[in-house]
Each structure stands twice: as C-alpha cells, then as structure tokens.
Amino acid sequence: MSNDPCQEAADVLRTIGWKVEPTGDDLGLWLVDGEQLGDADLMALARLIGLIAGPEMIQ
C-alpha cells in the first residue's frame, strides 16, 4: 500500500472494477470512469461507498 491516501483510494476503487487514472501532468486530478475528479472528490467517493474510513472525529 502507498503512503499517499489519494493513491490508496484510487487503488481501492480499481479493485472493485472502476477505471481510475491520473489525468496526466496534474497529479491532483483523476479520471474516474470518465469523470474528472480532484483529490478531495476522489477521497470523498471512496468514503461515500464505504471503501475507506473517514477521519476520526474529536469529541
């Protein structure tokens, strides 16, 4: 596994069959099944479908 959380999210999405690729020179953008997403959106997608845990909340 990578130390980069975005790369980890991309890897996890790939394991369930999504096509995830960096857009090229801009490492902060991804193509996910043909849709362009930023790093934050990529992480949110992986969290939304329950593939990675979100940050812990301090109470």
Short mmCIF file of N, CA and C in Angstrom, two decimals:
data_model
loop_
_atom_site.label_atom_id
_atom_site.label_comp_id
_atom_site.label_asym_id
_atom_site.label_seq_id
_atom_site.Cartn_x
_atom_site.Cartn_y
_atom_site.Cartn_z
N MET A 1 0.83 -1.18 0.00
CA MET A 1 0.00 0.00 0.00
C MET A 1 0.88 1.24 0.00
N SER A 2 0.33 2.28 -0.56
CA SER A 2 1.02 3.55 -0.68
C SER A 2 0.83 4.39 0.58
N ASN A 3 1.76 5.32 0.82
CA ASN A 3 1.59 6.28 1.90
C ASN A 3 0.73 7.46 1.47
N ASP A 4 0.41 7.53 0.19
CA ASP A 4 -0.42 8.61 -0.34
C ASP A 4 -1.88 8.19 -0.27
N PRO A 5 -2.70 8.90 0.54
CA PRO A 5 -4.10 8.48 0.69
C PRO A 5 -4.90 8.54 -0.61
N CYS A 6 -4.57 9.45 -1.50
CA CYS A 6 -5.30 9.52 -2.78
C CYS A 6 -4.96 8.32 -3.66
N GLN A 7 -3.69 7.94 -3.67
CA GLN A 7 -3.30 6.76 -4.44
C GLN A 7 -3.94 5.51 -3.85
N GLU A 8 -4.02 5.45 -2.53
CA GLU A 8 -4.67 4.32 -1.86
C GLU A 8 -6.15 4.25 -2.24
N ALA A 9 -6.83 5.41 -2.25
CA ALA A 9 -8.24 5.44 -2.65
C ALA A 9 -8.40 4.99 -4.10
N ALA A 10 -7.50 5.45 -4.97
CA ALA A 10 -7.55 5.04 -6.38
C ALA A 10 -7.36 3.53 -6.50
N ASP A 11 -6.41 2.98 -5.77
CA ASP A 11 -6.15 1.54 -5.81
C ASP A 11 -7.36 0.74 -5.35
N VAL A 12 -8.00 1.21 -4.28
CA VAL A 12 -9.17 0.51 -3.75
C VAL A 12 -10.31 0.56 -4.77
N LEU A 13 -10.54 1.71 -5.37
CA LEU A 13 -11.60 1.82 -6.39
C LEU A 13 -11.32 0.90 -7.58
N ARG A 14 -10.05 0.79 -7.95
CA ARG A 14 -9.68 -0.11 -9.06
C ARG A 14 -9.99 -1.56 -8.73
N THR A 15 -9.81 -1.95 -7.47
CA THR A 15 -10.04 -3.35 -7.10
C THR A 15 -11.50 -3.76 -7.24
N ILE A 16 -12.41 -2.78 -7.21
CA ILE A 16 -13.82 -3.13 -7.39
C ILE A 16 -14.29 -2.85 -8.82
N GLY A 17 -13.32 -2.58 -9.71
CA GLY A 17 -13.66 -2.50 -11.13
C GLY A 17 -13.82 -1.12 -11.73
N TRP A 18 -13.56 -0.06 -10.97
CA TRP A 18 -13.65 1.28 -11.52
C TRP A 18 -12.37 1.59 -12.29
N LYS A 19 -12.49 2.33 -13.36
CA LYS A 19 -11.32 2.78 -14.11
C LYS A 19 -10.87 4.10 -13.50
N VAL A 20 -9.70 4.11 -12.87
CA VAL A 20 -9.18 5.29 -12.19
C VAL A 20 -7.77 5.55 -12.69
N GLU A 21 -7.56 6.75 -13.22
CA GLU A 21 -6.24 7.13 -13.74
C GLU A 21 -5.95 8.58 -13.39
N PRO A 22 -4.67 8.91 -13.14
CA PRO A 22 -4.33 10.33 -13.04
C PRO A 22 -4.56 10.98 -14.40
N THR A 23 -4.89 12.28 -14.42
CA THR A 23 -5.18 12.93 -15.70
C THR A 23 -3.93 13.24 -16.50
N GLY A 24 -2.78 13.09 -15.92
CA GLY A 24 -1.54 13.38 -16.64
C GLY A 24 -0.59 14.17 -15.78
N ASP A 25 -0.24 15.37 -16.23
CA ASP A 25 0.75 16.18 -15.53
C ASP A 25 0.25 16.70 -14.19
N ASP A 26 -1.04 16.96 -14.05
CA ASP A 26 -1.59 17.49 -12.81
C ASP A 26 -1.93 16.32 -11.89
N LEU A 27 -1.09 16.10 -10.89
CA LEU A 27 -1.27 14.95 -10.01
C LEU A 27 -2.46 15.10 -9.08
N GLY A 28 -3.08 16.26 -9.03
CA GLY A 28 -4.24 16.47 -8.17
C GLY A 28 -5.56 16.18 -8.84
N LEU A 29 -5.52 15.73 -10.10
CA LEU A 29 -6.75 15.42 -10.84
C LEU A 29 -6.74 13.97 -11.28
N TRP A 30 -7.93 13.38 -11.26
CA TRP A 30 -8.10 11.97 -11.60
C TRP A 30 -9.26 11.81 -12.58
N LEU A 31 -9.17 10.81 -13.44
CA LEU A 31 -10.31 10.40 -14.27
C LEU A 31 -10.87 9.13 -13.65
N VAL A 32 -12.12 9.20 -13.23
CA VAL A 32 -12.78 8.06 -12.61
C VAL A 32 -13.97 7.71 -13.49
N ASP A 33 -13.86 6.59 -14.19
CA ASP A 33 -14.89 6.18 -15.15
C ASP A 33 -15.29 7.33 -16.06
N GLY A 34 -14.29 8.08 -16.53
CA GLY A 34 -14.52 9.15 -17.50
C GLY A 34 -14.86 10.50 -16.90
N GLU A 35 -15.05 10.59 -15.59
CA GLU A 35 -15.36 11.85 -14.92
C GLU A 35 -14.10 12.39 -14.25
N GLN A 36 -13.83 13.67 -14.42
CA GLN A 36 -12.67 14.28 -13.80
C GLN A 36 -12.98 14.67 -12.35
N LEU A 37 -12.12 14.21 -11.43
CA LEU A 37 -12.28 14.49 -10.01
C LEU A 37 -10.97 15.01 -9.45
N GLY A 38 -11.06 15.90 -8.48
CA GLY A 38 -9.90 16.34 -7.73
C GLY A 38 -9.59 15.34 -6.62
N ASP A 39 -8.47 15.57 -5.94
CA ASP A 39 -8.07 14.67 -4.85
C ASP A 39 -9.16 14.55 -3.79
N ALA A 40 -9.72 15.68 -3.38
CA ALA A 40 -10.74 15.65 -2.32
C ALA A 40 -11.98 14.88 -2.77
N ASP A 41 -12.37 15.05 -4.03
CA ASP A 41 -13.54 14.33 -4.55
C ASP A 41 -13.27 12.83 -4.65
N LEU A 42 -12.06 12.47 -5.02
CA LEU A 42 -11.68 11.06 -5.09
C LEU A 42 -11.77 10.42 -3.71
N MET A 43 -11.24 11.11 -2.70
CA MET A 43 -11.31 10.60 -1.34
C MET A 43 -12.76 10.52 -0.86
N ALA A 44 -13.55 11.54 -1.16
CA ALA A 44 -14.95 11.55 -0.75
C ALA A 44 -15.72 10.40 -1.40
N LEU A 45 -15.44 10.11 -2.65
CA LEU A 45 -16.10 9.00 -3.35
C LEU A 45 -15.78 7.67 -2.66
N ALA A 46 -14.51 7.45 -2.37
CA ALA A 46 -14.12 6.20 -1.71
C ALA A 46 -14.77 6.09 -0.33
N ARG A 47 -14.87 7.21 0.38
CA ARG A 47 -15.52 7.19 1.70
C ARG A 47 -17.02 6.97 1.56
N LEU A 48 -17.63 7.62 0.57
CA LEU A 48 -19.07 7.53 0.37
C LEU A 48 -19.53 6.10 0.14
N ILE A 49 -18.78 5.37 -0.66
CA ILE A 49 -19.19 4.00 -0.93
C ILE A 49 -18.61 3.01 0.08
N GLY A 50 -17.99 3.54 1.13
CA GLY A 50 -17.56 2.72 2.27
C GLY A 50 -16.29 1.93 2.07
N LEU A 51 -15.44 2.36 1.13
CA LEU A 51 -14.22 1.61 0.87
C LEU A 51 -13.07 2.00 1.78
N ILE A 52 -13.06 3.25 2.23
CA ILE A 52 -12.04 3.68 3.17
C ILE A 52 -12.72 4.43 4.30
N ALA A 53 -12.09 4.42 5.45
CA ALA A 53 -12.65 5.09 6.62
C ALA A 53 -12.38 6.59 6.54
N GLY A 54 -13.30 7.35 7.07
CA GLY A 54 -13.12 8.78 7.14
C GLY A 54 -12.25 9.15 8.33
N PRO A 55 -11.89 10.42 8.45
CA PRO A 55 -11.07 10.84 9.59
C PRO A 55 -11.86 10.71 10.89
N GLU A 56 -11.15 10.46 11.94
CA GLU A 56 -11.78 10.34 13.25
C GLU A 56 -12.24 11.71 13.72
N MET A 57 -13.36 11.75 14.39
CA MET A 57 -13.89 12.99 14.94
C MET A 57 -13.46 13.10 16.40
N ILE A 58 -12.96 14.26 16.78
CA ILE A 58 -12.59 14.50 18.18
C ILE A 58 -13.80 15.05 18.90
N GLN A 59 -14.14 14.44 20.01
CA GLN A 59 -15.31 14.90 20.77
C GLN A 59 -14.89 15.56 22.06
#
